[in-house]
């Protein structure tokens, strides 16, 4: 029978330790490889889904830009119409405003003159003239309605 020396026992222990260490490293590397494969698949799936989403987002941005351009064109047209309407109202006011005021004043004067003559003939000459004073109230006796004679 062969006796085992201390160096041989130490060598066997070191060999077993290295075998266990290599086994643990192999398991860790296998799990790392599996994690890398899963991560690669996840990145590929995200890329496959992100590319159409980015295309849709790009189309939406282009559509929004088109709509903004349309709204800008409408706003500039509205501004032009507003300025044209302002110019037209200024022209109409300056062209017809003065003469219409004069015609209205003349008509009022003619009515007043004709109405005043009829009143002078039908009403007595001592009729009191009413005046309005802003901010003053009349006494109660003067607030009542006057009876026509």
PDB file of C-alpha atoms in Angstrom:
ATOM      1  CA  UNK A   1       0.000   0.000   0.000  1.00  0.00           C
ATOM      2  CA  UNK A   2       1.053   3.352  -0.794  1.00  0.00           C
ATOM      3  CA  UNK A   3       1.134   6.048   1.803  1.00  0.00           C
ATOM      4  CA  UNK A   4      -0.022   9.493   0.856  1.00  0.00           C
ATOM      5  CA  UNK A   5       2.220  12.313   1.818  1.00  0.00           C
ATOM      6  CA  UNK A   6       1.133  15.744   2.984  1.00  0.00           C
ATOM      7  CA  UNK A   7       2.120  17.365  -0.309  1.00  0.00           C
ATOM      8  CA  UNK A   8      -0.065  14.959  -2.246  1.00  0.00           C
ATOM      9  CA  UNK A   9      -3.035  15.692   0.043  1.00  0.00           C
ATOM     10  CA  UNK A  10      -2.465  19.404  -0.444  1.00  0.00           C
ATOM     11  CA  UNK A  11      -2.291  18.921  -4.213  1.00  0.00           C
ATOM     12  CA  UNK A  12      -5.575  16.973  -4.188  1.00  0.00           C
ATOM     13  CA  UNK A  13      -7.234  19.706  -2.102  1.00  0.00           C
ATOM     14  CA  UNK A  14      -5.979  22.388  -4.458  1.00  0.00           C
ATOM     15  CA  UNK A  15      -7.224  20.398  -7.462  1.00  0.00           C
ATOM     16  CA  UNK A  16     -10.698  19.962  -5.884  1.00  0.00           C
ATOM     17  CA  UNK A  17     -10.790  23.653  -4.974  1.00  0.00           C
ATOM     18  CA  UNK A  18      -9.890  24.586  -8.568  1.00  0.00           C
ATOM     19  CA  UNK A  19     -12.560  22.230  -9.922  1.00  0.00           C
ATOM     20  CA  UNK A  20     -15.217  23.812  -7.689  1.00  0.00           C
ATOM     21  CA  UNK A  21     -14.008  27.290  -8.652  1.00  0.00           C
ATOM     22  CA  UNK A  22     -14.096  26.443 -12.350  1.00  0.00           C
ATOM     23  CA  UNK A  23     -17.623  24.994 -11.939  1.00  0.00           C
ATOM     24  CA  UNK A  24     -18.844  28.200 -10.266  1.00  0.00           C
ATOM     25  CA  UNK A  25     -17.225  30.306 -12.967  1.00  0.00           C
ATOM     26  CA  UNK A  26     -18.807  28.136 -15.678  1.00  0.00           C
ATOM     27  CA  UNK A  27     -22.265  28.560 -14.103  1.00  0.00           C
ATOM     28  CA  UNK A  28     -21.732  32.339 -13.756  1.00  0.00           C
ATOM     29  CA  UNK A  29     -20.575  32.600 -17.386  1.00  0.00           C
ATOM     30  CA  UNK A  30     -23.589  30.556 -18.549  1.00  0.00           C
ATOM     31  CA  UNK A  31     -25.969  32.860 -16.677  1.00  0.00           C
ATOM     32  CA  UNK A  32     -24.171  35.920 -18.005  1.00  0.00           C
ATOM     33  CA  UNK A  33     -24.472  34.569 -21.539  1.00  0.00           C
ATOM     34  CA  UNK A  34     -28.191  33.933 -20.992  1.00  0.00           C
ATOM     35  CA  UNK A  35     -28.642  37.481 -19.635  1.00  0.00           C
ATOM     36  CA  UNK A  36     -26.799  38.921 -22.637  1.00  0.00           C
ATOM     37  CA  UNK A  37     -28.990  36.916 -25.035  1.00  0.00           C
ATOM     38  CA  UNK A  38     -32.151  38.148 -23.272  1.00  0.00           C
ATOM     39  CA  UNK A  39     -30.886  41.725 -23.303  1.00  0.00           C
ATOM     40  CA  UNK A  40     -30.033  41.486 -26.990  1.00  0.00           C
ATOM     41  CA  UNK A  41     -33.506  40.130 -27.755  1.00  0.00           C
ATOM     42  CA  UNK A  42     -35.107  42.905 -25.667  1.00  0.00           C
ATOM     43  CA  UNK A  43     -33.109  45.603 -27.453  1.00  0.00           C
ATOM     44  CA  UNK A  44     -34.062  44.117 -30.823  1.00  0.00           C
ATOM     45  CA  UNK A  45     -37.762  44.071 -29.851  1.00  0.00           C
ATOM     46  CA  UNK A  46     -37.612  47.654 -28.594  1.00  0.00           C
ATOM     47  CA  UNK A  47     -35.896  48.716 -31.804  1.00  0.00           C
ATOM     48  CA  UNK A  48     -38.538  46.913 -33.883  1.00  0.00           C
ATOM     49  CA  UNK A  49     -41.291  48.736 -31.998  1.00  0.00           C
ATOM     50  CA  UNK A  50     -39.533  52.091 -31.736  1.00  0.00           C
ATOM     51  CA  UNK A  51     -38.854  52.507 -35.454  1.00  0.00           C
ATOM     52  CA  UNK A  52     -42.590  52.525 -36.430  1.00  0.00           C
ATOM     53  CA  UNK A  53     -43.371  54.772 -33.451  1.00  0.00           C
ATOM     54  CA  UNK A  54     -40.706  57.230 -34.556  1.00  0.00           C
ATOM     55  CA  UNK A  55     -42.082  57.127 -38.091  1.00  0.00           C
ATOM     56  CA  UNK A  56     -45.593  57.837 -36.757  1.00  0.00           C
ATOM     57  CA  UNK A  57     -44.271  60.659 -34.578  1.00  0.00           C
ATOM     58  CA  UNK A  58     -42.454  62.138 -37.549  1.00  0.00           C
ATOM     59  CA  UNK A  59     -45.622  61.978 -39.649  1.00  0.00           C
ATOM     60  CA  UNK A  60     -47.592  63.634 -36.834  1.00  0.00           C
ATOM     61  CA  UNK A  61     -45.022  66.430 -36.589  1.00  0.00           C
ATOM     62  CA  UNK A  62     -45.164  66.964 -40.351  1.00  0.00           C
ATOM     63  CA  UNK A  63     -48.980  67.060 -40.224  1.00  0.00           C
ATOM     64  CA  UNK A  64     -48.898  69.526 -37.331  1.00  0.00           C
ATOM     65  CA  UNK A  65     -46.481  71.721 -39.265  1.00  0.00           C
ATOM     66  CA  UNK A  66     -48.834  71.670 -42.264  1.00  0.00           C
ATOM     67  CA  UNK A  67     -51.756  72.653 -40.036  1.00  0.00           C
ATOM     68  CA  UNK A  68     -49.710  75.441 -38.440  1.00  0.00           C
ATOM     69  CA  UNK A  69     -48.834  76.743 -41.911  1.00  0.00           C
ATOM     70  CA  UNK A  70     -52.538  76.729 -42.816  1.00  0.00           C
ATOM     71  CA  UNK A  71     -53.486  78.545 -39.624  1.00  0.00           C
ATOM     72  CA  UNK A  72     -50.740  81.080 -40.282  1.00  0.00           C
ATOM     73  CA  UNK A  73     -52.112  81.685 -43.781  1.00  0.00           C
ATOM     74  CA  UNK A  74     -55.644  82.072 -42.385  1.00  0.00           C
ATOM     75  CA  UNK A  75     -54.414  84.496 -39.711  1.00  0.00           C
ATOM     76  CA  UNK A  76     -52.614  86.627 -42.284  1.00  0.00           C
ATOM     77  CA  UNK A  77     -55.750  86.637 -44.481  1.00  0.00           C
ATOM     78  CA  UNK A  78     -57.872  87.685 -41.492  1.00  0.00           C
ATOM     79  CA  UNK A  79     -55.394  90.446 -40.699  1.00  0.00           C
ATOM     80  CA  UNK A  80     -55.576  91.659 -44.296  1.00  0.00           C
ATOM     81  CA  UNK A  81     -59.382  91.586 -44.253  1.00  0.00           C
ATOM     82  CA  UNK A  82     -59.391  93.495 -40.956  1.00  0.00           C
ATOM     83  CA  UNK A  83     -57.113  96.187 -42.315  1.00  0.00           C
ATOM     84  CA  UNK A  84     -59.238  96.437 -45.483  1.00  0.00           C
ATOM     85  CA  UNK A  85     -62.427  96.728 -43.402  1.00  0.00           C
ATOM     86  CA  UNK A  86     -60.806  99.414 -41.263  1.00  0.00           C
ATOM     87  CA  UNK A  87     -59.753 101.352 -44.340  1.00  0.00           C
ATOM     88  CA  UNK A  88     -63.234 100.948 -45.847  1.00  0.00           C
ATOM     89  CA  UNK A  89     -64.968 102.152 -42.682  1.00  0.00           C
ATOM     90  CA  UNK A  90     -62.627 105.145 -42.504  1.00  0.00           C
ATOM     91  CA  UNK A  91     -63.359 105.965 -46.153  1.00  0.00           C
ATOM     92  CA  UNK A  92     -67.130 105.610 -45.681  1.00  0.00           C
ATOM     93  CA  UNK A  93     -67.066 107.688 -42.507  1.00  0.00           C
ATOM     94  CA  UNK A  94     -65.074 110.453 -44.129  1.00  0.00           C
ATOM     95  CA  UNK A  95     -67.117 110.374 -47.366  1.00  0.00           C
ATOM     96  CA  UNK A  96     -70.664 110.042 -46.017  1.00  0.00           C
ATOM     97  CA  UNK A  97     -70.307 110.896 -42.329  1.00  0.00           C
ATOM     98  CA  UNK A  98     -70.068 114.667 -42.610  1.00  0.00           C
ATOM     99  CA  UNK A  99     -72.845 115.106 -45.197  1.00  0.00           C
ATOM    100  CA  UNK A 100     -75.186 112.711 -43.358  1.00  0.00           C
ATOM    101  CA  UNK A 101     -74.716 114.611 -40.109  1.00  0.00           C
ATOM    102  CA  UNK A 102     -75.444 117.855 -41.945  1.00  0.00           C
ATOM    103  CA  UNK A 103     -78.594 116.408 -43.573  1.00  0.00           C
ATOM    104  CA  UNK A 104     -79.787 115.056 -40.227  1.00  0.00           C
ATOM    105  CA  UNK A 105     -79.164 118.393 -38.538  1.00  0.00           C
ATOM    106  CA  UNK A 106     -80.974 120.214 -41.355  1.00  0.00           C
ATOM    107  CA  UNK A 107     -83.933 117.834 -41.104  1.00  0.00           C
ATOM    108  CA  UNK A 108     -84.070 118.288 -37.358  1.00  0.00           C
ATOM    109  CA  UNK A 109     -83.955 122.050 -37.767  1.00  0.00           C
ATOM    110  CA  UNK A 110     -86.768 121.994 -40.353  1.00  0.00           C
ATOM    111  CA  UNK A 111     -88.931 119.781 -38.100  1.00  0.00           C
ATOM    112  CA  UNK A 112     -88.215 121.989 -35.134  1.00  0.00           C
ATOM    113  CA  UNK A 113     -89.033 125.127 -37.100  1.00  0.00           C
ATOM    114  CA  UNK A 114     -92.270 123.695 -38.503  1.00  0.00           C
ATOM    115  CA  UNK A 115     -93.185 122.128 -35.185  1.00  0.00           C
ATOM    116  CA  UNK A 116     -92.459 125.357 -33.323  1.00  0.00           C
ATOM    117  CA  UNK A 117     -94.829 127.357 -35.550  1.00  0.00           C
ATOM    118  CA  UNK A 118     -97.669 124.903 -34.986  1.00  0.00           C
ATOM    119  CA  UNK A 119     -97.096 125.021 -31.233  1.00  0.00           C
ATOM    120  CA  UNK A 120     -96.991 128.816 -31.317  1.00  0.00           C
ATOM    121  CA  UNK A 121    -100.419 128.903 -32.969  1.00  0.00           C
ATOM    122  CA  UNK A 122    -102.071 126.333 -30.700  1.00  0.00           C
ATOM    123  CA  UNK A 123    -100.381 127.022 -27.350  1.00  0.00           C
ATOM    124  CA  UNK A 124    -100.363 130.255 -25.333  1.00  0.00           C
ATOM    125  CA  UNK A 125     -97.234 132.373 -25.544  1.00  0.00           C
ATOM    126  CA  UNK A 126     -96.575 132.354 -21.809  1.00  0.00           C
ATOM    127  CA  UNK A 127     -95.816 128.666 -21.717  1.00  0.00           C
ATOM    128  CA  UNK A 128     -92.864 128.003 -19.371  1.00  0.00           C
ATOM    129  CA  UNK A 129     -89.711 126.637 -20.873  1.00  0.00           C
ATOM    130  CA  UNK A 130     -88.289 123.517 -19.197  1.00  0.00           C
ATOM    131  CA  UNK A 131     -84.601 123.214 -18.456  1.00  0.00           C
ATOM    132  CA  UNK A 132     -82.601 120.240 -17.276  1.00  0.00           C
ATOM    133  CA  UNK A 133     -79.953 120.647 -14.622  1.00  0.00           C
ATOM    134  CA  UNK A 134     -77.725 117.624 -14.298  1.00  0.00           C
ATOM    135  CA  UNK A 135     -77.307 116.397 -10.743  1.00  0.00           C
ATOM    136  CA  UNK A 136     -80.279 118.307  -9.260  1.00  0.00           C
ATOM    137  CA  UNK A 137     -83.635 116.995  -8.241  1.00  0.00           C
ATOM    138  CA  UNK A 138     -86.809 119.007  -8.377  1.00  0.00           C
ATOM    139  CA  UNK A 139     -89.048 119.509  -5.361  1.00  0.00           C
ATOM    140  CA  UNK A 140     -91.979 117.125  -5.111  1.00  0.00           C
ATOM    141  CA  UNK A 141     -94.457 119.767  -6.205  1.00  0.00           C
ATOM    142  CA  UNK A 142     -92.657 120.336  -9.494  1.00  0.00           C
ATOM    143  CA  UNK A 143     -92.220 116.643 -10.230  1.00  0.00           C
ATOM    144  CA  UNK A 144     -95.923 116.044 -10.823  1.00  0.00           C
ATOM    145  CA  UNK A 145     -97.266 116.055 -14.358  1.00  0.00           C
ATOM    146  CA  UNK A 146     -98.717 119.292 -15.593  1.00  0.00           C
ATOM    147  CA  UNK A 147    -102.220 119.262 -16.959  1.00  0.00           C
ATOM    148  CA  UNK A 148    -102.632 120.557 -20.471  1.00  0.00           C
ATOM    149  CA  UNK A 149    -105.033 123.498 -20.734  1.00  0.00           C
TER     150      UNK A 149
END
